Coordinates of C-alpha atoms in Angstrom, one line a residue:
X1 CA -26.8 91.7 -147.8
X2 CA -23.6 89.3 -147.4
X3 CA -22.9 88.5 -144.0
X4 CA -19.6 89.5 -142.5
X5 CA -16.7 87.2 -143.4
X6 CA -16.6 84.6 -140.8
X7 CA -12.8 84.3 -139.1
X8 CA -10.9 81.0 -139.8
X9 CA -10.7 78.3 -136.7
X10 CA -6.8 79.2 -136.9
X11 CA -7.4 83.0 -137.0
X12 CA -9.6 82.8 -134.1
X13 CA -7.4 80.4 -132.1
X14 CA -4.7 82.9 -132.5
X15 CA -6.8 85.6 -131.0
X16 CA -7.6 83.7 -128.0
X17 CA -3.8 83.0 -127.5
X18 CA -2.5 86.0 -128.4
X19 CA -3.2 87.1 -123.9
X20 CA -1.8 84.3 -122.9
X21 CA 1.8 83.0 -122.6
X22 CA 3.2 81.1 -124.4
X23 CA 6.0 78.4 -123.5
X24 CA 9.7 79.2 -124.5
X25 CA 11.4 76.8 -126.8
X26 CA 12.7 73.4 -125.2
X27 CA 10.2 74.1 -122.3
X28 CA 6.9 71.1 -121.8
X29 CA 3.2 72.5 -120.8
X30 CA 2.0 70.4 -118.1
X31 CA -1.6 71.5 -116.4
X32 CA -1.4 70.8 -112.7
X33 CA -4.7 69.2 -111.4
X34 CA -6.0 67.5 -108.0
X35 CA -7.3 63.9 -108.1
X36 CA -10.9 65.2 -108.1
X37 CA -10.2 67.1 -111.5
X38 CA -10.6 70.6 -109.6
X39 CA -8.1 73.3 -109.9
X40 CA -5.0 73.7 -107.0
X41 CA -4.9 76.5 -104.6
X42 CA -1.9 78.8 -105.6
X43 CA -0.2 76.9 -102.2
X44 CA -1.0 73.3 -103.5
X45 CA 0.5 74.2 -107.1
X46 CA 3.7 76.0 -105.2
X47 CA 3.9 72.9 -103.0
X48 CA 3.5 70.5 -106.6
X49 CA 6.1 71.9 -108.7
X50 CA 8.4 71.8 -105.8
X51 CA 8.0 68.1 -105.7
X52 CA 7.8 67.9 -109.5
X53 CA 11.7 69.7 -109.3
X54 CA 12.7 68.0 -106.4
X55 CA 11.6 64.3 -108.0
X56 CA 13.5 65.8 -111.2
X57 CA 16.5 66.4 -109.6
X58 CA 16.6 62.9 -108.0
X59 CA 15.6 61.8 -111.1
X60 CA 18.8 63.4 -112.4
X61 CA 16.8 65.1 -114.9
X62 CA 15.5 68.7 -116.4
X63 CA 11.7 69.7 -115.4
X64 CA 10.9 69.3 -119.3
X65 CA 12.5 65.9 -119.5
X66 CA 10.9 64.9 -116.1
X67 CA 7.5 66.0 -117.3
X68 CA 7.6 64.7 -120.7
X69 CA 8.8 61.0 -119.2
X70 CA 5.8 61.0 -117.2
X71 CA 3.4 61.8 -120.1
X72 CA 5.0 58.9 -122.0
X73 CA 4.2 56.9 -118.9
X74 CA 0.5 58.4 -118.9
X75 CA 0.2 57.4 -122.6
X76 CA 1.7 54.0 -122.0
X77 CA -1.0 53.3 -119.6
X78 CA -3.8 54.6 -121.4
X79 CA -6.0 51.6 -123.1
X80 CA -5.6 50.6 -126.7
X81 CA -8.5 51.7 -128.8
X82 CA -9.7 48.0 -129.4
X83 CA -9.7 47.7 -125.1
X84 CA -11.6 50.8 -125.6
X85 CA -13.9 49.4 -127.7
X86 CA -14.7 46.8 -126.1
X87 CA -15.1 48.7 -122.6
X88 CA -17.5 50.4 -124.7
X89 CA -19.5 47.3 -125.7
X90 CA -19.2 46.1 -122.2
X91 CA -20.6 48.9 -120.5
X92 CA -23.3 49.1 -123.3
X93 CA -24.3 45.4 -121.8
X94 CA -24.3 46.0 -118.5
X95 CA -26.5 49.2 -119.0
X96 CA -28.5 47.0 -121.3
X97 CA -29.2 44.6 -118.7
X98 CA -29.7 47.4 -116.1
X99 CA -32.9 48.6 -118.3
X100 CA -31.2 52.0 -118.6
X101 CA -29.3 54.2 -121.4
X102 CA -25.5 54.4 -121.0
X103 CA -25.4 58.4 -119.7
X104 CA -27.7 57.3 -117.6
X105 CA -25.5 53.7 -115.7
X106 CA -22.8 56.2 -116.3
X107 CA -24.2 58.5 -114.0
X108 CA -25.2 55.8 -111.3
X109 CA -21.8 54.0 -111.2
X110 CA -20.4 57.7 -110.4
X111 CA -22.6 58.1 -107.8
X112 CA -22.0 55.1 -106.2
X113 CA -18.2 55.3 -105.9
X114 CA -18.3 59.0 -104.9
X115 CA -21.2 57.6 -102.3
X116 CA -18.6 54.6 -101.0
X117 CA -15.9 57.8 -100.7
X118 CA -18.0 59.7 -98.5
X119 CA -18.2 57.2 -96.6
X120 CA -15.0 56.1 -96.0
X121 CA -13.8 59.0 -95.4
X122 CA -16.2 59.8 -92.7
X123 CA -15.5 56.1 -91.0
X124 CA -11.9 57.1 -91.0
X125 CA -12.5 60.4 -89.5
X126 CA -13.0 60.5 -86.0
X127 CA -16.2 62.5 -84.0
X128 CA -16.2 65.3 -82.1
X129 CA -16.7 63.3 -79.4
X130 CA -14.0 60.6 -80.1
X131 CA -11.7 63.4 -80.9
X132 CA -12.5 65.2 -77.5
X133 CA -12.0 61.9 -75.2
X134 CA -8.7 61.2 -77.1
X135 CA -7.6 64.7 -75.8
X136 CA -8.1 63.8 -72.9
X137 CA -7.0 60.3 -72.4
X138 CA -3.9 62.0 -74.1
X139 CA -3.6 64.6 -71.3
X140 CA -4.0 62.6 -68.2
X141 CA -1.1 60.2 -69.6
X142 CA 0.9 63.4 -70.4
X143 CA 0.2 64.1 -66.8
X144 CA 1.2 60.1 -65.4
X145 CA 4.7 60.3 -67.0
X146 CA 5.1 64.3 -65.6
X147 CA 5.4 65.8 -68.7
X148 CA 3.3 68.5 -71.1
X149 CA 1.3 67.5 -73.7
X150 CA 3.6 67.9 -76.8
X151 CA 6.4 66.5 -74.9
X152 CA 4.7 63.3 -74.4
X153 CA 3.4 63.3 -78.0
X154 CA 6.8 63.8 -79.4
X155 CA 7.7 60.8 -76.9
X156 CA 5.2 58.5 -78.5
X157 CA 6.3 59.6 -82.0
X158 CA 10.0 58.6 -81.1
X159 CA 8.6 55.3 -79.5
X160 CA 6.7 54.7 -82.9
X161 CA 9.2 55.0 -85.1
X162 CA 11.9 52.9 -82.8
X163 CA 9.5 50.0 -82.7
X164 CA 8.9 50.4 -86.4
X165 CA 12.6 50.4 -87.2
X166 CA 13.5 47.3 -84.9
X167 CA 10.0 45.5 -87.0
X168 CA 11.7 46.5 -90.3
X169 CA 15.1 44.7 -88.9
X170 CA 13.2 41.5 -87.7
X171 CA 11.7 41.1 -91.1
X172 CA 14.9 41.5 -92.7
X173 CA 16.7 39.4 -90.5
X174 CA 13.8 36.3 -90.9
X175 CA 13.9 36.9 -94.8
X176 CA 17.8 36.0 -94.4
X177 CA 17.1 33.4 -92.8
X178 CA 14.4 32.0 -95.3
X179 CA 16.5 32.6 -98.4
X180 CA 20.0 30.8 -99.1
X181 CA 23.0 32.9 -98.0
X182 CA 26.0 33.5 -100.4
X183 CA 29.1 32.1 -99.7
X184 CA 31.8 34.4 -98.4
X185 CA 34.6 32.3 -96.6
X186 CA 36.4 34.0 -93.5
X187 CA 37.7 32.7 -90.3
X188 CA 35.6 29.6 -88.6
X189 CA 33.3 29.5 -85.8
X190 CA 32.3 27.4 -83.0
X191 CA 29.2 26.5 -84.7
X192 CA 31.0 25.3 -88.1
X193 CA 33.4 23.3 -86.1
X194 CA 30.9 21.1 -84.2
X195 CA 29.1 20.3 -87.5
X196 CA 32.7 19.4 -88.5
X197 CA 32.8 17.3 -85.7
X198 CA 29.8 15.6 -86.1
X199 CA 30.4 15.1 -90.0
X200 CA 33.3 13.3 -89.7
X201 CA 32.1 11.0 -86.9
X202 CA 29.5 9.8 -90.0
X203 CA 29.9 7.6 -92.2
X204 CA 29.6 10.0 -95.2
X205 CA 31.2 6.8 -97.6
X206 CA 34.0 9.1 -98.3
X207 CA 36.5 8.5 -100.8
X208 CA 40.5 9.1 -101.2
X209 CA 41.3 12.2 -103.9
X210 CA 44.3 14.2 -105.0
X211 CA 44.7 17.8 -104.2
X212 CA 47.6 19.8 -105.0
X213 CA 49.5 16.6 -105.0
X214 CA 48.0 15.5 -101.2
X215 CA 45.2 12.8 -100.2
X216 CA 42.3 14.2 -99.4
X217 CA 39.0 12.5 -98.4
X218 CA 36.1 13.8 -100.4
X219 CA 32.5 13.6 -99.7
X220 CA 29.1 13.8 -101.6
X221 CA 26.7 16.5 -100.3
X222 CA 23.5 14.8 -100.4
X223 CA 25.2 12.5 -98.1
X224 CA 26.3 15.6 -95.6
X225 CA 22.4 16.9 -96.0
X226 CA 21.5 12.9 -94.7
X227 CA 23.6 13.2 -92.2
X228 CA 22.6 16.5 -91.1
X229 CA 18.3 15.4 -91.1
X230 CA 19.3 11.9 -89.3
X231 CA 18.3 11.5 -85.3
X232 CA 21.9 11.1 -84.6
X233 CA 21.9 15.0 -85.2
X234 CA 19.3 15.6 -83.1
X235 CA 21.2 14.1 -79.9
X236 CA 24.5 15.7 -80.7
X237 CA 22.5 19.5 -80.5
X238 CA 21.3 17.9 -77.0
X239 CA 24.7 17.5 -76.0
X240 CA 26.3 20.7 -78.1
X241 CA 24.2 23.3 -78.2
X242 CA 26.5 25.1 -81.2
X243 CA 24.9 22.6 -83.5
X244 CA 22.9 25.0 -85.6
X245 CA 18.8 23.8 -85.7
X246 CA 17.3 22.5 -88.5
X247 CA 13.9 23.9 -89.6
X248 CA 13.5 23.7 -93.3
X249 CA 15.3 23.5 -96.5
X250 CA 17.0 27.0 -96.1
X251 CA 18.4 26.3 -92.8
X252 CA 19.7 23.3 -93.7
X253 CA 21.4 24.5 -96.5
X254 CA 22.7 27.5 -94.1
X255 CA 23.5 24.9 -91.9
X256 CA 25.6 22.9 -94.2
X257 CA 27.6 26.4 -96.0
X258 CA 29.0 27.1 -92.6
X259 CA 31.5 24.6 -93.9
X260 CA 32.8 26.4 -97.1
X261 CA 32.1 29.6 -95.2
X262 CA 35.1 28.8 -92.5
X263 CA 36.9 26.9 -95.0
X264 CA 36.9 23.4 -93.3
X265 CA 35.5 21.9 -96.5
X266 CA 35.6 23.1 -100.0
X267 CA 33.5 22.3 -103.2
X268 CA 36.0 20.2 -105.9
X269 CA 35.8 19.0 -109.0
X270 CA 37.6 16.5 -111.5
X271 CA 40.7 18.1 -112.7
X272 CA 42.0 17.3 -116.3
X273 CA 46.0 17.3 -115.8
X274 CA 46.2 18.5 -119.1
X275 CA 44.1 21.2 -119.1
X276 CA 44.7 24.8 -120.8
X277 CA 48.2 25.4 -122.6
X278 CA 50.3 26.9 -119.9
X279 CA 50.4 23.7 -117.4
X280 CA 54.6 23.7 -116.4
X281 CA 57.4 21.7 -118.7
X282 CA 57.2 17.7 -118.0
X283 CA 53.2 17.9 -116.8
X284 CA 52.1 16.0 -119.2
X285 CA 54.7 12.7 -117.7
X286 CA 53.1 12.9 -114.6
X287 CA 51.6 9.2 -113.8
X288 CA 47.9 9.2 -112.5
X289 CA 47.1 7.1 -109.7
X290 CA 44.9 4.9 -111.0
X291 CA 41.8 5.1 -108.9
X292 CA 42.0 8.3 -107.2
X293 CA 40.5 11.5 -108.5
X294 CA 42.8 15.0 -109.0
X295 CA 40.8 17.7 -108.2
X296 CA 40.4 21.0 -108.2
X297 CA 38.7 23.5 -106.0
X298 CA 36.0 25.5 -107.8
X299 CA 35.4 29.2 -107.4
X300 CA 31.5 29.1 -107.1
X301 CA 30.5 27.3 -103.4
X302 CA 26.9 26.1 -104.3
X303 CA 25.1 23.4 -102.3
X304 CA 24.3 21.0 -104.7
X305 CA 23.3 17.2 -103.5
X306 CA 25.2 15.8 -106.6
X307 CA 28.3 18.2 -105.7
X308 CA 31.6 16.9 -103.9
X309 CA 33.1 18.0 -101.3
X310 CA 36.8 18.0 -99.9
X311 CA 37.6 18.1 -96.4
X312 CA 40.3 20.9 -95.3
X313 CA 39.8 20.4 -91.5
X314 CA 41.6 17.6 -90.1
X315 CA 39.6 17.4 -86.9
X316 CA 40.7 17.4 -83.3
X317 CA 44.3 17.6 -82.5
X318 CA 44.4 14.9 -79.8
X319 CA 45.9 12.5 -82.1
X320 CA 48.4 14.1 -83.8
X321 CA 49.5 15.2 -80.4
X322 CA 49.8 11.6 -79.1
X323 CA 51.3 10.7 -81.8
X324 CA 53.8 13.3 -81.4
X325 CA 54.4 12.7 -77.6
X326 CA 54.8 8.9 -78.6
X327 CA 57.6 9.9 -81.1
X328 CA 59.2 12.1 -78.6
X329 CA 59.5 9.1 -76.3
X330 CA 60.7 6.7 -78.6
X331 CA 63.5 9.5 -80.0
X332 CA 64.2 9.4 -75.8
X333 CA 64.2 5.6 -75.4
X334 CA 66.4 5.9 -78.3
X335 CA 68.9 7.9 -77.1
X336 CA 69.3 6.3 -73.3
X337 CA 69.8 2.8 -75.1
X338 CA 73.5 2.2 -73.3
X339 CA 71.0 2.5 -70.1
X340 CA 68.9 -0.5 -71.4
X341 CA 69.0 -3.6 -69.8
X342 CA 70.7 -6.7 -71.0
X343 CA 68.1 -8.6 -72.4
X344 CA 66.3 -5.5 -74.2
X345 CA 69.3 -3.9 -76.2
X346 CA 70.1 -8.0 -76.8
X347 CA 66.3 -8.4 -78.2
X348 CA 66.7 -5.4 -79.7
X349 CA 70.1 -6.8 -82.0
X350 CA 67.8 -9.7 -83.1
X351 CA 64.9 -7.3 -84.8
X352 CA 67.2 -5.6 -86.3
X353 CA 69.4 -8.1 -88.0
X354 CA 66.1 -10.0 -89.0
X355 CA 65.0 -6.0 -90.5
X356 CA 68.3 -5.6 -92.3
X357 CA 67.4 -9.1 -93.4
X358 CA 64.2 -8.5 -94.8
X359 CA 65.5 -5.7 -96.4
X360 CA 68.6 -7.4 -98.7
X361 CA 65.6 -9.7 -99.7
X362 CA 63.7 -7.1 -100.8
X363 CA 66.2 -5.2 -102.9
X364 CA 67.4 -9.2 -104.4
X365 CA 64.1 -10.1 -105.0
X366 CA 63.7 -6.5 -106.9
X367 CA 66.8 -7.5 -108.7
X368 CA 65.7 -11.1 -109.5
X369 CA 62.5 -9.4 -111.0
X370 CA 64.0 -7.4 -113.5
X371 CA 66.1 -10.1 -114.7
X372 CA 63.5 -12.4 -114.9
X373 CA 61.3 -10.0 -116.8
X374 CA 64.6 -9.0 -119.2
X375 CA 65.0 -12.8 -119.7
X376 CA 61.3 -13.2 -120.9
X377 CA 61.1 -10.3 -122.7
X378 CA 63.0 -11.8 -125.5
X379 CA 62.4 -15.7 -124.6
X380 CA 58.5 -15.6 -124.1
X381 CA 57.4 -12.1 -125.5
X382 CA 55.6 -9.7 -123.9
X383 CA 57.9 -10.6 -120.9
X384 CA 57.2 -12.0 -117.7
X385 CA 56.7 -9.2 -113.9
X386 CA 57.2 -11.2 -110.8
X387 CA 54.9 -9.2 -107.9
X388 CA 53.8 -6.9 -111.1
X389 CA 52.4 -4.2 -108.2
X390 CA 55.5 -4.0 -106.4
X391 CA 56.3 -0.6 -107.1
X392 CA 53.0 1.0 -107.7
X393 CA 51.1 3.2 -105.5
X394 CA 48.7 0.2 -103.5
X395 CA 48.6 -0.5 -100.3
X396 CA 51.1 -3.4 -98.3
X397 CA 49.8 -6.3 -99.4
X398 CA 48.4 -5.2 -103.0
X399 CA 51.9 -4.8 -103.6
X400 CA 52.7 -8.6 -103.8
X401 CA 48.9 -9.5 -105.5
X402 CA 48.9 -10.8 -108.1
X403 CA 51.9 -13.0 -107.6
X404 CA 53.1 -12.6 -111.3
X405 CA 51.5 -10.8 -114.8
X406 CA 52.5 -10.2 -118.4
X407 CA 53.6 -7.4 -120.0
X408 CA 50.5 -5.5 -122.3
X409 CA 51.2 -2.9 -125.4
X410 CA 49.8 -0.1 -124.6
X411 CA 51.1 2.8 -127.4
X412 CA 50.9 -0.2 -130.1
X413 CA 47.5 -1.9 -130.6
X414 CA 48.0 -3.3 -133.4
X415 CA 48.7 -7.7 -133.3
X416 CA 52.0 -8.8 -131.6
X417 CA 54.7 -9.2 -133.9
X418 CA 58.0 -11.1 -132.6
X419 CA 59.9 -8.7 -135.0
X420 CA 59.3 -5.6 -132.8
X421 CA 60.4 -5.9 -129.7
X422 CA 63.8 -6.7 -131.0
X423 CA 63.5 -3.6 -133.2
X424 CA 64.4 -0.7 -130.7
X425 CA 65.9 -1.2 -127.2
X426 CA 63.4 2.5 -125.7
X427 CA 60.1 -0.1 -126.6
X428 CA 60.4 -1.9 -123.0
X429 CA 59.1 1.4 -121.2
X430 CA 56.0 1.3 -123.8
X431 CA 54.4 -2.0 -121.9
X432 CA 52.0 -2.1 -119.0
X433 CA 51.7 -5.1 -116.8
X434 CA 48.6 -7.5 -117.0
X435 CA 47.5 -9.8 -114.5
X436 CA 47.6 -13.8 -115.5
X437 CA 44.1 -14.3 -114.6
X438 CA 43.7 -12.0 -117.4
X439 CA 45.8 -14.0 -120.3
X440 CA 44.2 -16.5 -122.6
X441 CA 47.2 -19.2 -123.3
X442 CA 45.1 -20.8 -125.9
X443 CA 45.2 -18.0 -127.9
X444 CA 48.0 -16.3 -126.6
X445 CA 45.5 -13.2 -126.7
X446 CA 44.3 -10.8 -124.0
X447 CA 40.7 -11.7 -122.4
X448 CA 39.8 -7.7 -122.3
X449 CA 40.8 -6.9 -126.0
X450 CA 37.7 -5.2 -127.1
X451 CA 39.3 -2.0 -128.3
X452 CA 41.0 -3.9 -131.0
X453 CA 44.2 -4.7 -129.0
X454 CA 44.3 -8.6 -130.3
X455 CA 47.0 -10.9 -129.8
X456 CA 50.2 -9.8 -127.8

């Protein structure tokens, strides 16, 4: 006889699901299990899925999504089939070497780890006894600070949890500390004007710059941070205790931001006058001073030792305010001159005439210049300056070095020809002066014309 017709693995598969229900469409199946692989009281699976939908909602997500993002997280951690592999061939080894088939070191390295669990868990769980004497230490402190039991428990649990909160603010205030602060400027402090102070009383080898058309005396920062590490900083915190301490690289770096941070000194850097398209009408005639840096403050405050800085605090006011009270009194000396004696408003007639005379020599030496220079232009070309510095931004007496200096071509480098400086009258403004130590009269030709200037 022919045996019954076997059912199909589908046909049977569909039987055994046909009592169960099935998931609605868009919906994820997701078997809830403990750690241990056993199955969940009906309270631990109500307590799970309300996690699962509160973690989803936080998550701003559906249950579905929620549950599907962590099976593709499951997944993602799951080993490769090669790592498989060679787990595989690993574990054959070791159960090789053990003298024992793999079920069989299988079944001894489970053993072991649920043998260390049992017994960490019953080190961490407390006796009978220990639990008793607790109880009771418990109730005759309760019973010191005249109070019942759960009061004084829900006292320690507040105590806990304050002394954990101020630990949590001690770590993040010493991780501030440790790590560079950001550099927000606002209104100074006491602190950033002592290191102010002390800064400028160094010798930080500072130099003269342009800012927004004023002097300005600019500073290196490696120079600051030298300063700042030197013994001489040490003694000023003995005698000004706002000078902020120096324990490492961090603090210093702190130390030295409490500059930019209250605006008494501000990162720069070398300006191009001519930079961008929209600079004003007539910019691009505004003379340099030769020598002195324009610069321009920079939007990112870093601390850099190959970064300048640019002072903005001016220091104590003791000064200016001397100097002020010594121009008040001259302004009052001034004024009460018919109440001088004699001899003073006599002495007084003297300077004067000798100033105004000092002053009509200046203005006909200026005069005598220009017509000397006029006269050589044409009789000895380039032309001859007399005090070639006389009117350029130097100081007193590098206004009268050196005593006289030819004219150089500047806009035309090209080799002297007599014929063009008698060609357009506007050429004299085209000329710069040069110094006589610098002219060759051998070969009438400038000493520094290595950019193919030639001959004048």
């Amino acid at each position: 006889m022919d045996s019954p017709p076997q059912p199909e693995p589908q046909q049977a598969q569909q039987e055994q699901q046909q009592g169960q229900p099935q998931p609605q469409p868009g919906q994820v199946q997701f078997q809830l299990r403990l750690p241990n692989g056993q199955q969940p009281t009906p309270e631990q699976l109500q307590a799970m899925q309300q996690q699962i939908a509160h973690d989803a909602q936080q998550a701003g997500m559906s249950i579905p999504d929620f549950i599907a993002k962590i099976r593709a997280q499951q997944q993602a951690q799951q080993p490769s089939p090669e790592q498989m592999q060679a787990m595989q061939k690993q574990l054959a080894h070791d159960a090789e070497k053990a003298g024992m088939s793999v079920p069989e070191f299988v079944a001894k390295i489970r053993a072991q780890q649920q043998a260390q669990q049992q017994a960490q868990q019953q080190a961490q769980q407390p006796s009978p006894e220990q639990i008793q004497a607790m109880q009771k230490q418990l109730a005759q402190d309760a019973e010191k600070a005249g109070m019942t039991v759960p009061e004084f428990v829900e006292k320690l649990k507040a105590d806990a949890m304050a002394q954990q909160q101020q630990q949590r603010e001690a770590a993040m205030q010493q991780q501030q500390q440790q790590q560079p602060q950001p550099i927000q400027p606002g209104p100074p402090n006491p602190a950033a004007i002592a290191l102010a102070n002390f800064l400028m009383s160094q010798d930080l080898k500072t130099r003269t710059c342009i800012l927004n058309g004023q002097r300005k005396e600019m500073f290196k920062v490696k120079r600051a941070l030298r300063a700042i590490q030197s013994p001489a900083y040490e003694q000023a915190r003995k005698k000004n205790p706002l000078l902020p301490e120096i324990i490492d690289r961090a603090s210093l770096e702190n130390c030295f931001k409490l500059l930019p941070l209250s605006l008494l000194a501000l990162r720069v850097s070398k300006a191009d006058p001519h930079e961008g398209h929209d600079h004003a009408p007539g910019a691009h005639t505004i003379k340099r001073v030769k020598g002195l840096w324009t610069v321009k403050i920079e939007q990112q405050q870093e601390c850099k030792e190959e970064l300048h800085f640019v002072w903005l605090y001016e220091g104590t006011q003791i000064k200016q305010k001397l100097y002020a009270a010594g121009a008040l009194a001259i302004v009052f000396a001034v004024v009460m001159f018919p109440l001088w004696p004699v001899k003073m408003r006599l002495g007084v007639w003297y300077l004067s005439m000798g100033m105004l005379g000092l002053l009509g020599l200046f203005f006909a030496m200026a005069i005598f210049r220009l017509i000397l220079f006029g006269i050589t232009m044409f009789a000895v070309p380039p032309g001859l300056w007399l005090y070639p510095n006389l009117f350029e931004d130097v100081g007193f007496f590098d206004s009268f070095r050196p005593v006289w200096g030819w004219q150089e071509w500047l806009r035309q480098c090209g080799r002297y020809d007599g014929s063009n400086d008698r060609s357009t009258s506007s050429s004299i403004g085209n000329y710069n002066r040069i110094s006589s130590t610098d002219f060759d009269w051998r070969n009438y030709t400038t000493k520094s014309s290595t950019k193919s200037r030639g001959g004048l």
